[in-house]
XYZ file of C-alpha atoms in Angstrom:
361
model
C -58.288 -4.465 -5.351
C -58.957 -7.807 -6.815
C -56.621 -9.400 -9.276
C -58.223 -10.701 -12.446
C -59.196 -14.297 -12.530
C -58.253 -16.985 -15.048
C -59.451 -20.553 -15.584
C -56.892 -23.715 -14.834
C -55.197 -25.223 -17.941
C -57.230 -28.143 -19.704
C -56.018 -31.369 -19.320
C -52.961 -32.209 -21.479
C -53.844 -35.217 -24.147
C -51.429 -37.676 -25.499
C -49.520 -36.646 -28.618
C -49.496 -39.936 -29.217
C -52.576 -41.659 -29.022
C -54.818 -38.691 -27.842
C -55.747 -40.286 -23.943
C -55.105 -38.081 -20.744
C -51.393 -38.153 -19.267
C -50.962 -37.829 -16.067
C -47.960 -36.881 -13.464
C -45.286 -39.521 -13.407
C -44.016 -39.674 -9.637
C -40.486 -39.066 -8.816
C -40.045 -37.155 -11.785
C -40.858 -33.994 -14.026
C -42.529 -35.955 -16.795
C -46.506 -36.608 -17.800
C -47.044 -39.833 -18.693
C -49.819 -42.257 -21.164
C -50.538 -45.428 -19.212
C -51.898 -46.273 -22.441
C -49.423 -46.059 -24.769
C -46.088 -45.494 -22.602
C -46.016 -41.745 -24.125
C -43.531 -39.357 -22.130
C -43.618 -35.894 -21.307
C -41.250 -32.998 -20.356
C -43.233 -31.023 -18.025
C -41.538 -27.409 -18.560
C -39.750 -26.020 -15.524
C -40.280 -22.096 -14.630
C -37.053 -20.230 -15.622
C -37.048 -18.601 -11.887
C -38.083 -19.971 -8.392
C -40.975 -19.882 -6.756
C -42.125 -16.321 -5.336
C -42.265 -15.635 -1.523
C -45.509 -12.915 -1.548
C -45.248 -9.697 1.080
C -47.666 -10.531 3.979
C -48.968 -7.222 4.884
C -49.783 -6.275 1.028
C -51.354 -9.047 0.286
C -53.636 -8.828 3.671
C -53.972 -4.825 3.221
C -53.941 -4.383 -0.421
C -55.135 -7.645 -2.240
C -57.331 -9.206 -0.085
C -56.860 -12.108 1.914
C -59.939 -13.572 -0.551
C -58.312 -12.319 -3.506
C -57.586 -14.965 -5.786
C -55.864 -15.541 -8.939
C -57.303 -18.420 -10.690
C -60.753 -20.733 -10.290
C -60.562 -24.349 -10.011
C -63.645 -26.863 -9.750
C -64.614 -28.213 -6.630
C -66.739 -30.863 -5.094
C -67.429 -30.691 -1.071
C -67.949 -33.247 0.430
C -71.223 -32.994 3.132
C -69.997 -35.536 5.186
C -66.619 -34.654 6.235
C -66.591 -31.044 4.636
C -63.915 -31.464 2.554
C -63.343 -29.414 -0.622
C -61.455 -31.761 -3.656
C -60.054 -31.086 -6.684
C -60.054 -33.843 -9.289
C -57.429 -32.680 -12.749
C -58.390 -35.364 -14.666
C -61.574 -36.875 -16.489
C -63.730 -38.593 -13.828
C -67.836 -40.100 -14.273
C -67.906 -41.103 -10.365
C -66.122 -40.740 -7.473
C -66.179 -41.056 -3.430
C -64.457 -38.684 -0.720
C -60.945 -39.467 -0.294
C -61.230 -39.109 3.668
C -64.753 -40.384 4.643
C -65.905 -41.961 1.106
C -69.233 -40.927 0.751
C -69.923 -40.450 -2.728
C -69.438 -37.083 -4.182
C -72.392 -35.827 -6.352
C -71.037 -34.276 -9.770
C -73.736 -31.670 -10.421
C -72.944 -30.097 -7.484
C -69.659 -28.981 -8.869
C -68.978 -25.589 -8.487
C -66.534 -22.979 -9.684
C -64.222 -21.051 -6.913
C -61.337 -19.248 -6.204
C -57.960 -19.864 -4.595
C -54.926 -18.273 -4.035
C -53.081 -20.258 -6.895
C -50.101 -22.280 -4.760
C -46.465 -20.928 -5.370
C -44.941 -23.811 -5.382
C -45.672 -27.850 -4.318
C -43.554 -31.015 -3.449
C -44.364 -33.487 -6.619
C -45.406 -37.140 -5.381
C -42.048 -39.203 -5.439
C -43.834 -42.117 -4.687
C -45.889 -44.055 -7.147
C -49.473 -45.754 -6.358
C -47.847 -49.128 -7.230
C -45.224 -48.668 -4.759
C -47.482 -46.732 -2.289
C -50.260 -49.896 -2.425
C -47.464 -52.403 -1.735
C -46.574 -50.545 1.263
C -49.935 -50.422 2.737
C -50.459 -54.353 1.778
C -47.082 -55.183 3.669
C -48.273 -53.380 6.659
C -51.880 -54.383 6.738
C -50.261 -58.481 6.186
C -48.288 -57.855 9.525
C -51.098 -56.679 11.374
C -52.537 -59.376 13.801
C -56.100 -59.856 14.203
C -56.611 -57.656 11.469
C -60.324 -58.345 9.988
C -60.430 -60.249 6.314
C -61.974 -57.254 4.902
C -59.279 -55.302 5.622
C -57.147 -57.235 4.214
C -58.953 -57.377 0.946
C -58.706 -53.429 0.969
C -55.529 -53.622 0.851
C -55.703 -55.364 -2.726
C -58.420 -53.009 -3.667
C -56.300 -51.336 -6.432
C -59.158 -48.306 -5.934
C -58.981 -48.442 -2.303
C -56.196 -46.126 -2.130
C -55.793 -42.121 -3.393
C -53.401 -39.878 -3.676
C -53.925 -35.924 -2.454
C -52.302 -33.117 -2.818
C -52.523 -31.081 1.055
C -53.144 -27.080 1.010
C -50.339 -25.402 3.605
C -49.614 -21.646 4.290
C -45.947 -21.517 4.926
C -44.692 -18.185 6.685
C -41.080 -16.860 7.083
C -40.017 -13.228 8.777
C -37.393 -11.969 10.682
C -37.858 -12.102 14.114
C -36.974 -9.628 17.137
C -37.571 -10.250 20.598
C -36.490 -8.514 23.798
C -36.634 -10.565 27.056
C -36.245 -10.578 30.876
C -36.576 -13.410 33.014
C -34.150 -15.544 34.985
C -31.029 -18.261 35.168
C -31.367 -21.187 37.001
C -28.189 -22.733 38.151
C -28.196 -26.101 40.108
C -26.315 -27.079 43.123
C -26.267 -29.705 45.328
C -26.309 -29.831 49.255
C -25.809 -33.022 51.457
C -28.323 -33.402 53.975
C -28.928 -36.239 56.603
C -32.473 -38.147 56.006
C -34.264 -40.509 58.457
C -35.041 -43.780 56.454
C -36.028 -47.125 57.321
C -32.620 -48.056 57.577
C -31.661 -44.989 59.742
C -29.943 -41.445 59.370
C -28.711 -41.172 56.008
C -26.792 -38.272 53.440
C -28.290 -37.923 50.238
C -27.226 -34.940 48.094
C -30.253 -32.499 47.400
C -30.112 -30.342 43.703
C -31.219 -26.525 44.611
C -31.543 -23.758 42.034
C -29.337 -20.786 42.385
C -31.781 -17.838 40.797
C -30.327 -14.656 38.475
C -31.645 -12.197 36.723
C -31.073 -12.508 32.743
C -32.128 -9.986 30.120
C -31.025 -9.613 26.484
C -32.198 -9.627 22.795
C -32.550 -12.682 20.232
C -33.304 -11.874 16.709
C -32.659 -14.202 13.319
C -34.846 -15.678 10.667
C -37.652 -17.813 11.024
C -37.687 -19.995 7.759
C -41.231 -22.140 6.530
C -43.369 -21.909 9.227
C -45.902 -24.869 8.006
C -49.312 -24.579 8.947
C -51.977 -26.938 7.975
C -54.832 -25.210 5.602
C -57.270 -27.807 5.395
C -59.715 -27.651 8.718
C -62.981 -30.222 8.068
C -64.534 -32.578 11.048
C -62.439 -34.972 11.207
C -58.956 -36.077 12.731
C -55.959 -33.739 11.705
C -52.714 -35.989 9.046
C -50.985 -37.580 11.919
C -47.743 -36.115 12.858
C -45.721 -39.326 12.476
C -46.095 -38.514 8.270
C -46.505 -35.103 8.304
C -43.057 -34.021 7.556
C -41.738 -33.521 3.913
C -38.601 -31.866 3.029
C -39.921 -28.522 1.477
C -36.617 -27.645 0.119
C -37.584 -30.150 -3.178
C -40.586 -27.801 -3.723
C -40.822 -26.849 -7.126
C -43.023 -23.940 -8.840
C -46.613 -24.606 -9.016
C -47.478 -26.449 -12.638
C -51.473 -27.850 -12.858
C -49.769 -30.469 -14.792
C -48.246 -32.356 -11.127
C -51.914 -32.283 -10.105
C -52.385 -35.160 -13.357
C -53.943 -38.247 -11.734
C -54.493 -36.970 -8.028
C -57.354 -35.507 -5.794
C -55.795 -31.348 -4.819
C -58.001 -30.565 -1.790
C -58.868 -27.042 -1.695
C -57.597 -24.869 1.962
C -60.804 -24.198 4.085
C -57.885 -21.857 6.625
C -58.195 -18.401 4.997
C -54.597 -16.634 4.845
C -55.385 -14.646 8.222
C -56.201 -17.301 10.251
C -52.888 -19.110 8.990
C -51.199 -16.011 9.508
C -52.476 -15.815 13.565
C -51.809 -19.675 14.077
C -47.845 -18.759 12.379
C -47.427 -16.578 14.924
C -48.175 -18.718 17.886
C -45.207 -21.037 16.561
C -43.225 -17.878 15.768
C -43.430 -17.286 19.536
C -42.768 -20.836 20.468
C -39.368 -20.818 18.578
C -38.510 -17.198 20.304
C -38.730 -18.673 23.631
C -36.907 -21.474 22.138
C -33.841 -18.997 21.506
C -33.994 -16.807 24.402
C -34.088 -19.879 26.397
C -30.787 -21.012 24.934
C -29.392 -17.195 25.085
C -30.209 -17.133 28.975
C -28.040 -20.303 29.278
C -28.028 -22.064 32.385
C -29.603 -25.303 33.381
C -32.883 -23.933 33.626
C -34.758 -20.434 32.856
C -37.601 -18.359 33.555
C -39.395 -15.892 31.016
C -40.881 -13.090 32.453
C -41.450 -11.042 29.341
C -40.703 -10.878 25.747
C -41.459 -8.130 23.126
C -41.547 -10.734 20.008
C -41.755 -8.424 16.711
C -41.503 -9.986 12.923
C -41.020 -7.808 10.309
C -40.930 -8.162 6.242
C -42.793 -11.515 6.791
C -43.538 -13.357 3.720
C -45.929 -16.327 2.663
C -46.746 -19.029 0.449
C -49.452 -21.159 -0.679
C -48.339 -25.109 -1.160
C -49.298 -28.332 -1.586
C -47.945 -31.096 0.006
C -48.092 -35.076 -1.226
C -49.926 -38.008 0.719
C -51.815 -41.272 -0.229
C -54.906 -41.531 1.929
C -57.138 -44.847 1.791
C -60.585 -44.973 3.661
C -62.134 -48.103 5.383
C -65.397 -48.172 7.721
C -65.165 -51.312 9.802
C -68.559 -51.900 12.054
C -69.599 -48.828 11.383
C -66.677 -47.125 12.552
C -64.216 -45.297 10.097
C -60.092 -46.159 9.654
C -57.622 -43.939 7.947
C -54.304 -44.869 6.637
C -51.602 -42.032 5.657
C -48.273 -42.703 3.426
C -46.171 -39.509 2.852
C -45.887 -39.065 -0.904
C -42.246 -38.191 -0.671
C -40.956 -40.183 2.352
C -43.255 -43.076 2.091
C -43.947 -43.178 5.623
C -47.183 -44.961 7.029
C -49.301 -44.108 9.665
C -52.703 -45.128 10.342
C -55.170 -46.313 12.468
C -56.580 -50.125 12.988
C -59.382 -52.492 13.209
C -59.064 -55.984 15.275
C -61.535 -58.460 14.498
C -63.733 -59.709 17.435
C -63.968 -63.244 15.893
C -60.205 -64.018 15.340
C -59.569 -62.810 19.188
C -62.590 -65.062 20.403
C -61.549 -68.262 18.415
C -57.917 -67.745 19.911
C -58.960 -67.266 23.205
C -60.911 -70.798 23.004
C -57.941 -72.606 21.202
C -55.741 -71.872 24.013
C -58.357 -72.238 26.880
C -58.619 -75.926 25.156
C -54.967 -76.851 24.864
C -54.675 -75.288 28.276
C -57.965 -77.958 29.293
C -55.679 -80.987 27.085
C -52.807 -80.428 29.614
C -54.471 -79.977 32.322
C -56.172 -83.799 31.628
C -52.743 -84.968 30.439
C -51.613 -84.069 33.876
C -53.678 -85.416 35.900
């Protein structure tokens, strides 16, 4: 069965003077940057829906889609963007290669549940990145002129499958209980005691069970490096229901992880946090699992998007990313040095190091 597709809403214009308003980050309003022009974007009267796993995957379709969005892909990286907003050029917001427009196409997409709106706007998001490129030493001059590059930095909306089920899991294995013996030991300085920690082994066996709550799981896989773990963590309980009109302004990249595949890789975590609890239910100071029967049932999922400001740079023909989470504003990013400012240091000290060294004499 395959639900009915719809088109995304056209872009809202001012009221006032008839331009485009976009998002306003860090709160629930559109906004002219024309005129100043405000707008109430309308909250949904209930919360976001958490959709049955195993209907979806048996039933719907793990294809099946509700709405169709336009997207570019980008050949060089392989990522798929979403622009809501009236554009005549633009460039890849991970690799920059310039994105052709005619190649535009129409697709589908589970339409998200719910997303995390930016709380961070580009002006504050640029002066970050500008702070921390001005500390950096060694840094090349072009760099630093990126960071004043008021187009040099984007910000993107993240797909992310998010899983919760209860979970059941029935265990043997082993409690490890140390204690120490004092034994004598030839050293260099003779027989000496030193106290030796053993493990005192017993057989454990029980049951764990609870809830595992927003399993995150990244749904964007293209060739290149994964959003680096030191930003990737937003608070999901500020998610809101989905509204096209937070997407105002910013690049939504599209998941390339189809629902299954998130679904396999949720598991794999949903067995990592089972061991997690049978290890604490064993007690002791250490344990051994020799089994577990992990089971979830009524597991539930959601399509998100998640907030981050991304800005590209190729330096010597290598590329640089820098990351700032939309709602935390924490950076992350990788860094240039410039072979020239390193040289001309190295010579300046070699030559007050040569000045002494006459002085001395």
């Amino acid at each position: 069965m395959k639900e009915e597709t719809k088109q995304s809403e056209h872009k809202k214009a001012c009221a006032n003077c008839g331009a485009e308003l976009k998002f306003k980050p860090g709160s629930h309003q559109l906004k002219c940057e024309y005129c100043g022009y405000e707008e109430f974007i309308e909250q949904a009267k209930s919360s976001f829906e958490e959709l049955e796993l195993q209907h979806y995957l048996k039933v719907v379709g793990e294809n099946a889609y509700t709405e169709k969005i336009d997207l570019l892909h980008c050949k060089n990286c392989g990522a798929n963007q979403h622009v809501e907003e009236n554009y005549k050029s633009l460039n890849c917001i991970y690799c920059s290669e310039p994105l052709i427009l005619e190649d535009v196409e129409k697709e589908g997409w589970i339409v998200p549940g719910a997303l995390v709106p930016f709380q961070i706007d580009a002006k504050k998001a640029k002066a970050t990145f500008k702070t921390w490129v001005g500390g950096l030493w060694f840094a090349p001059n072009k760099l630093k002129r990126a960071a004043l590059d008021p187009e040099g930095l984007h910000g993107l909306y993240l797909p992310y499958w998010t899983f919760d089920a209860d979970l059941n899991a029935q265990y043997q294995g082993q409690r490890g209980d140390y204690y120490y013996e004092t034994k004598r030991v030839r050293t260099k300085n003779g027989i000496q005691k030193r106290k030796v920690r053993k493990t005192r082994w017993s057989s454990a066996s029980g049951a764990v069970n609870g809830f595992v709550d927003d399993i995150l799981i990244n749904a964007s896989e293209k060739k290149r490096k994964d959003i680096p773990a030191k930003i990737a963590f937003w608070n999901v309980k500020e998610l809101v229901p989905f509204n096209s009109k937070y997407l105002s302004g910013f690049v939504t990249e599209k998941y390339t992880v189809s629902l299954k595949e998130g679904h396999h890789s949720s598991f794999q975590k949903a067995k990592e946090i089972a061991n997690t609890w049978i290890r604490k239910d064993i007690g002791g100071d250490t344990q051994r699992i020799s089994h577990a029967d992990i089971k979830l049932s009524d597991e539930t999922f959601k399509h998100i998007l998640l907030p981050v400001y991304i800005s590209s740079y190729r330096y010597n023909g290598k590329e640089y990313n820098f990351y700032i989470n939309g709602q935390t504003g924490e950076l992350s990013g990788s860094r240039p040095y410039s072979f020239w400012k390193i040289f001309f240091l190295v010579l300046f000290i070699l030559a007050i190091i040569g000045i002494i060294t006459i002085f001395a004499q």
